[in-house]
Amino acid sequence: MQLSVPVRHIKVDFMTENAKPIQVTGIAGLPLIQEGDDIARLICDRIEILDDDILVIATTIIGKAKGYTKRLDQVQPSVQAIRIAEKTGENPCFIQVVLDNSVDLLLTYPFILSEISCGHIGVRAGIDASNIEEGKVILLPKDPMREAAEIRDAIHTCCGSCCSVIITDTCGRAFRRGQTGNAIGWSGIVAIRDFRGDTDLFGKRLEITEEAVVDEIAGFANFVMGESHAGIPAVIFRNCPKWQGHDNLYFNKEEDLIRNALGKKEN
Ligand code: GDP
Ligand code: MN
Ligand code: MN
């Protein structure tokens, strides 16, 4: 499958000199990933990766390759898990895995919304029962930034390419229906393109605009992957303009108004 997405050649001062159309390619034909599989090798065997490409990988296959999975019949649910499961109508063993992988609970009803150790906040700690055998679940990596750096190094070792890597997960969002892809780990790029200090078309200085570029790329990659049986867990972006900024994607607790508002609510 090959999607080619032409962009208008908007002149941006830090756009790469070769203002070529951005090309987005879903990598089909990868096997069902098993624990121990070398994802970098499997990808490099199927597709050419160039320097400056951005390789986007679904967290699901990282979890399966690294063994970040759990069999629910091996889990003993706690009193807390049983109590939450009674309210949400879910399997208490599943709830226990969610609790075990959460460092802070923002909501427990009508679903668990929790923070995991890397700072990411997700519904049910981002734990998935889809695209894995019945009775097993896939966990998010504890350190997705390290996973992204590892894949990036492994790609370099396999094929010599200095690409960047984004690891994505499909996430729900506040205020709007529908899930989108979010970046949970990245390497070789910064998360946020910082527009502060730049000027708009009328010469006004931008004071607050920071663009979460890794999430935007993750969102489109997620669209190419789909959510079901397409079997496309990786996507390559070619000819993206470069950007500068920073990696502070997650709010500090003090700045996170929505989280603080949730904290005041009984749940
Ligand atoms: P998540 O967004 O990381 O939770 O992953 P999804 O379960 O939504 O899957 C994203 C894409 O990867 C879909 O196209 C799936 O069909 C595909 N996918 C998931 N697991 C595998 C696998 O083991 N092998 C292959 N080839 N594709 C997979
Ligand atoms: Mn997921
Ligand atoms: Mn998904």
XYZ file of C-alpha atoms and ligand atoms in Angstrom:
297
model
C 0.000 0.000 0.000
C 1.389 3.402 -0.902
C -0.269 6.692 -0.177
C 1.260 9.781 -1.660
C 0.113 12.986 -0.077
C 1.045 16.083 -2.021
C 1.514 19.273 -0.017
C 1.443 22.737 -1.460
C 4.914 24.183 -1.516
C 4.399 26.715 1.190
C 7.618 28.552 1.729
C 8.715 28.172 5.305
C 12.131 29.496 6.165
C 13.340 26.270 7.734
C 11.721 24.013 5.149
C 14.213 21.650 3.576
C 15.762 23.024 0.383
C 14.254 20.080 -1.571
C 10.602 21.105 -1.096
C 9.327 17.745 -2.334
C 5.839 16.417 -1.639
C 5.573 14.631 1.670
C 5.270 10.916 0.977
C 3.530 8.602 3.413
C 3.952 4.845 3.023
C 2.227 2.181 5.083
C 4.409 -0.916 5.510
C 2.285 -3.939 4.681
C 3.377 -7.579 4.722
C 4.880 -7.722 8.207
C 4.091 -10.968 10.070
C 2.088 -11.284 13.259
C 4.720 -10.127 15.722
C 5.918 -12.605 18.342
C 8.024 -12.070 21.451
C 11.674 -11.799 20.475
C 11.045 -10.572 16.928
C 13.501 -7.983 15.623
C 11.152 -5.269 14.388
C 13.938 -3.148 12.876
C 15.205 -6.095 10.843
C 11.702 -7.059 9.684
C 11.053 -3.489 8.522
C 14.448 -3.019 6.847
C 13.936 -6.304 4.966
C 10.733 -4.924 3.445
C 11.343 -1.286 2.661
C 14.117 1.182 2.038
C 14.499 3.764 4.766
C 16.358 6.968 3.971
C 18.136 9.425 6.248
C 15.613 12.016 7.477
C 12.664 9.655 7.044
C 10.351 9.466 10.045
C 9.445 5.871 10.867
C 6.219 5.581 12.859
C 5.542 2.319 14.711
C 2.398 1.210 16.552
C 3.096 0.528 20.203
C 1.168 -2.713 19.855
C 4.000 -4.416 17.959
C 6.628 -3.036 20.340
C 4.651 -4.617 23.186
C 4.387 -7.975 21.423
C 8.043 -8.051 20.336
C 9.320 -7.071 23.788
C 6.916 -9.298 25.701
C 5.053 -6.410 27.340
C 1.989 -8.597 27.471
C 0.009 -10.289 30.195
C -2.189 -13.369 30.341
C -5.313 -12.455 32.263
C -5.699 -15.978 33.726
C -2.409 -15.415 35.588
C -3.668 -12.298 37.350
C -5.103 -12.254 40.865
C -7.464 -9.288 41.197
C -7.261 -7.174 44.362
C -10.246 -5.910 46.348
C -9.844 -2.524 44.628
C -9.830 -4.133 41.162
C -12.948 -6.163 41.985
C -14.722 -3.052 43.290
C -13.881 -1.006 40.170
C -14.769 -3.914 37.860
C -18.194 -4.245 39.481
C -18.909 -0.621 38.583
C -17.458 -0.612 35.067
C -18.665 -4.102 34.146
C -15.160 -5.181 33.076
C -13.049 -8.232 33.871
C -11.446 -7.682 37.334
C -8.212 -9.310 36.100
C -8.050 -6.750 33.305
C -8.675 -3.943 35.799
C -5.858 -5.332 37.974
C -3.422 -5.125 35.041
C -4.542 -1.537 34.439
C -3.963 -0.690 38.121
C -0.560 -2.412 38.104
C 0.497 -0.250 35.168
C -0.815 3.051 36.536
C 1.056 5.524 38.699
C -1.950 7.808 39.278
C -5.686 7.344 38.790
C -7.510 10.375 37.393
C -10.867 8.571 37.017
C -12.099 5.103 37.885
C -15.621 5.422 36.518
C -17.088 5.069 33.882
C -13.601 3.882 32.882
C -10.139 4.103 34.371
C -8.183 7.114 33.160
C -4.675 6.914 34.502
C -1.136 8.124 34.215
C 1.533 5.575 33.364
C 5.143 5.857 34.478
C 6.366 7.824 31.447
C 3.831 10.626 32.030
C 1.344 9.564 29.364
C -2.299 9.677 30.468
C -4.599 7.160 28.848
C -7.897 5.356 29.133
C -7.281 1.979 30.863
C -3.543 2.866 30.967
C -3.470 2.308 27.199
C -3.794 -1.449 27.685
C -5.173 -3.261 24.642
C -6.987 -6.558 24.233
C -7.183 -6.187 20.445
C -4.697 -7.520 17.891
C -3.467 -10.155 20.347
C -4.623 -13.710 21.141
C -7.766 -14.102 23.262
C -7.022 -13.933 26.994
C -3.910 -11.765 26.626
C -3.426 -8.006 26.749
C -0.713 -5.680 25.474
C 0.814 -3.107 27.829
C 2.318 0.222 26.888
C 6.103 0.271 27.316
C 7.262 1.741 30.641
C 9.878 3.848 28.859
C 8.663 4.549 25.310
C 11.384 7.174 24.709
C 13.997 4.477 25.258
C 12.084 2.075 22.985
C 12.081 4.716 20.224
C 15.820 5.318 20.651
C 16.469 1.553 20.580
C 14.516 1.091 17.347
C 16.316 4.057 15.828
C 19.708 2.576 16.700
C 18.618 -0.835 15.434
C 17.464 0.627 12.108
C 20.818 2.349 11.787
C 22.601 -0.930 12.477
C 20.403 -2.864 10.016
C 20.461 -0.517 7.027
C 22.660 2.464 7.893
C 19.758 4.925 7.823
C 19.642 7.870 10.235
C 15.882 8.106 10.417
C 13.774 9.403 13.275
C 11.255 7.234 15.080
C 7.832 7.866 16.618
C 6.000 5.224 18.644
C 2.238 5.736 18.598
C -0.840 4.578 20.368
C -4.478 5.178 19.532
C -5.954 7.350 22.258
C -9.266 8.865 23.176
C -9.381 12.579 23.792
C -11.241 15.111 25.862
C -14.120 17.120 24.406
C -14.359 15.272 21.081
C -15.636 11.902 20.048
C -13.291 9.586 18.159
C -9.807 8.306 18.852
C -6.625 9.550 17.192
C -3.011 8.443 17.131
C -0.748 10.036 19.732
C 3.015 9.888 20.038
C 4.108 8.173 23.233
C 7.813 7.934 22.410
C 10.077 9.548 19.835
C 13.742 9.771 18.935
C 15.739 11.923 16.535
C 13.188 14.765 16.546
C 11.680 17.067 19.148
C 8.017 16.691 20.088
C 6.956 20.292 19.810
C 7.522 22.895 17.141
C 7.791 26.144 19.010
C 6.232 29.121 17.258
C 6.629 31.486 20.178
C 8.450 34.600 19.065
C 7.553 33.991 15.405
C 5.315 36.514 13.630
C 1.987 35.957 11.887
C 1.018 37.270 8.444
C 0.393 40.686 9.963
C 3.656 40.906 11.863
C 2.086 40.116 15.250
C 4.309 38.149 17.602
C 3.026 34.704 18.554
C 3.043 34.391 22.330
C 1.741 30.900 23.085
C 1.622 28.723 19.987
C 3.445 25.429 20.320
C 2.538 22.759 17.801
C 2.643 19.120 18.936
C 4.138 17.875 15.663
C 4.831 14.344 16.872
C 1.123 13.939 17.648
C 0.112 15.311 14.256
C 2.374 12.843 12.476
C 1.151 10.079 14.796
C -2.432 11.007 13.924
C -1.917 10.617 10.197
C 0.139 7.448 10.627
C -2.715 6.041 12.692
C -5.094 6.829 9.830
C -2.888 4.810 7.463
C -2.663 1.914 9.962
C -6.335 1.694 10.796
C -7.505 0.050 14.003
C -8.384 -3.456 12.987
C -6.983 -6.105 10.665
C -5.129 -4.020 8.022
C -1.826 -5.394 9.324
C 0.016 -2.111 8.846
C 1.814 -1.414 12.129
C 4.456 0.929 10.671
C 4.407 3.943 8.373
C 7.195 5.974 6.812
C 7.016 9.755 6.302
C 9.444 11.135 3.738
C 10.311 14.787 2.936
C 8.765 16.285 6.053
C 10.013 19.799 6.712
C 12.288 19.986 9.744
C 11.293 21.841 12.874
C 12.802 23.125 16.052
C 11.373 23.288 19.521
C 11.392 21.156 22.606
C 10.307 17.877 24.180
C 8.077 19.057 27.032
C 4.951 17.420 25.655
C 3.380 16.680 29.027
C 2.017 19.415 31.284
C 3.437 19.776 34.770
C 0.760 18.880 37.296
C 0.353 22.563 38.272
C -0.301 23.702 34.677
C -2.703 20.871 33.835
C -6.062 22.567 34.388
C -8.204 19.642 33.218
C -6.380 17.165 35.408
C -6.722 19.458 38.398
C -10.430 19.902 37.704
C -10.847 16.106 37.557
C -8.993 15.817 40.858
C -11.642 17.963 42.522
C -14.447 15.746 41.229
C -15.587 12.749 43.292
C -15.085 9.496 41.409
P -2.185 0.467 18.565
O -2.787 1.715 17.951
O -0.711 0.585 18.825
O -2.926 0.009 19.780
O -2.295 -0.721 17.484
P -3.579 -1.314 16.721
O -4.053 -2.554 17.427
O -4.585 -0.248 16.472
O -2.926 -1.749 15.335
C -2.375 -0.775 14.444
C -2.099 -1.437 13.113
O -1.126 -2.467 13.267
C -3.314 -2.124 12.450
O -3.170 -1.998 11.041
C -3.145 -3.591 12.877
O -3.801 -4.496 11.999
C -1.641 -3.718 12.794
N -1.051 -4.778 13.636
C -1.226 -4.997 14.964
N -0.472 -6.049 15.357
C 0.187 -6.495 14.258
C 1.107 -7.564 14.015
O 1.509 -8.310 14.906
N 1.572 -7.694 12.740
C 1.156 -6.882 11.710
N 1.661 -7.074 10.497
N 0.290 -5.881 11.913
C -0.182 -5.691 13.162
Mn -3.316 0.722 21.679
Mn -4.611 1.744 16.972
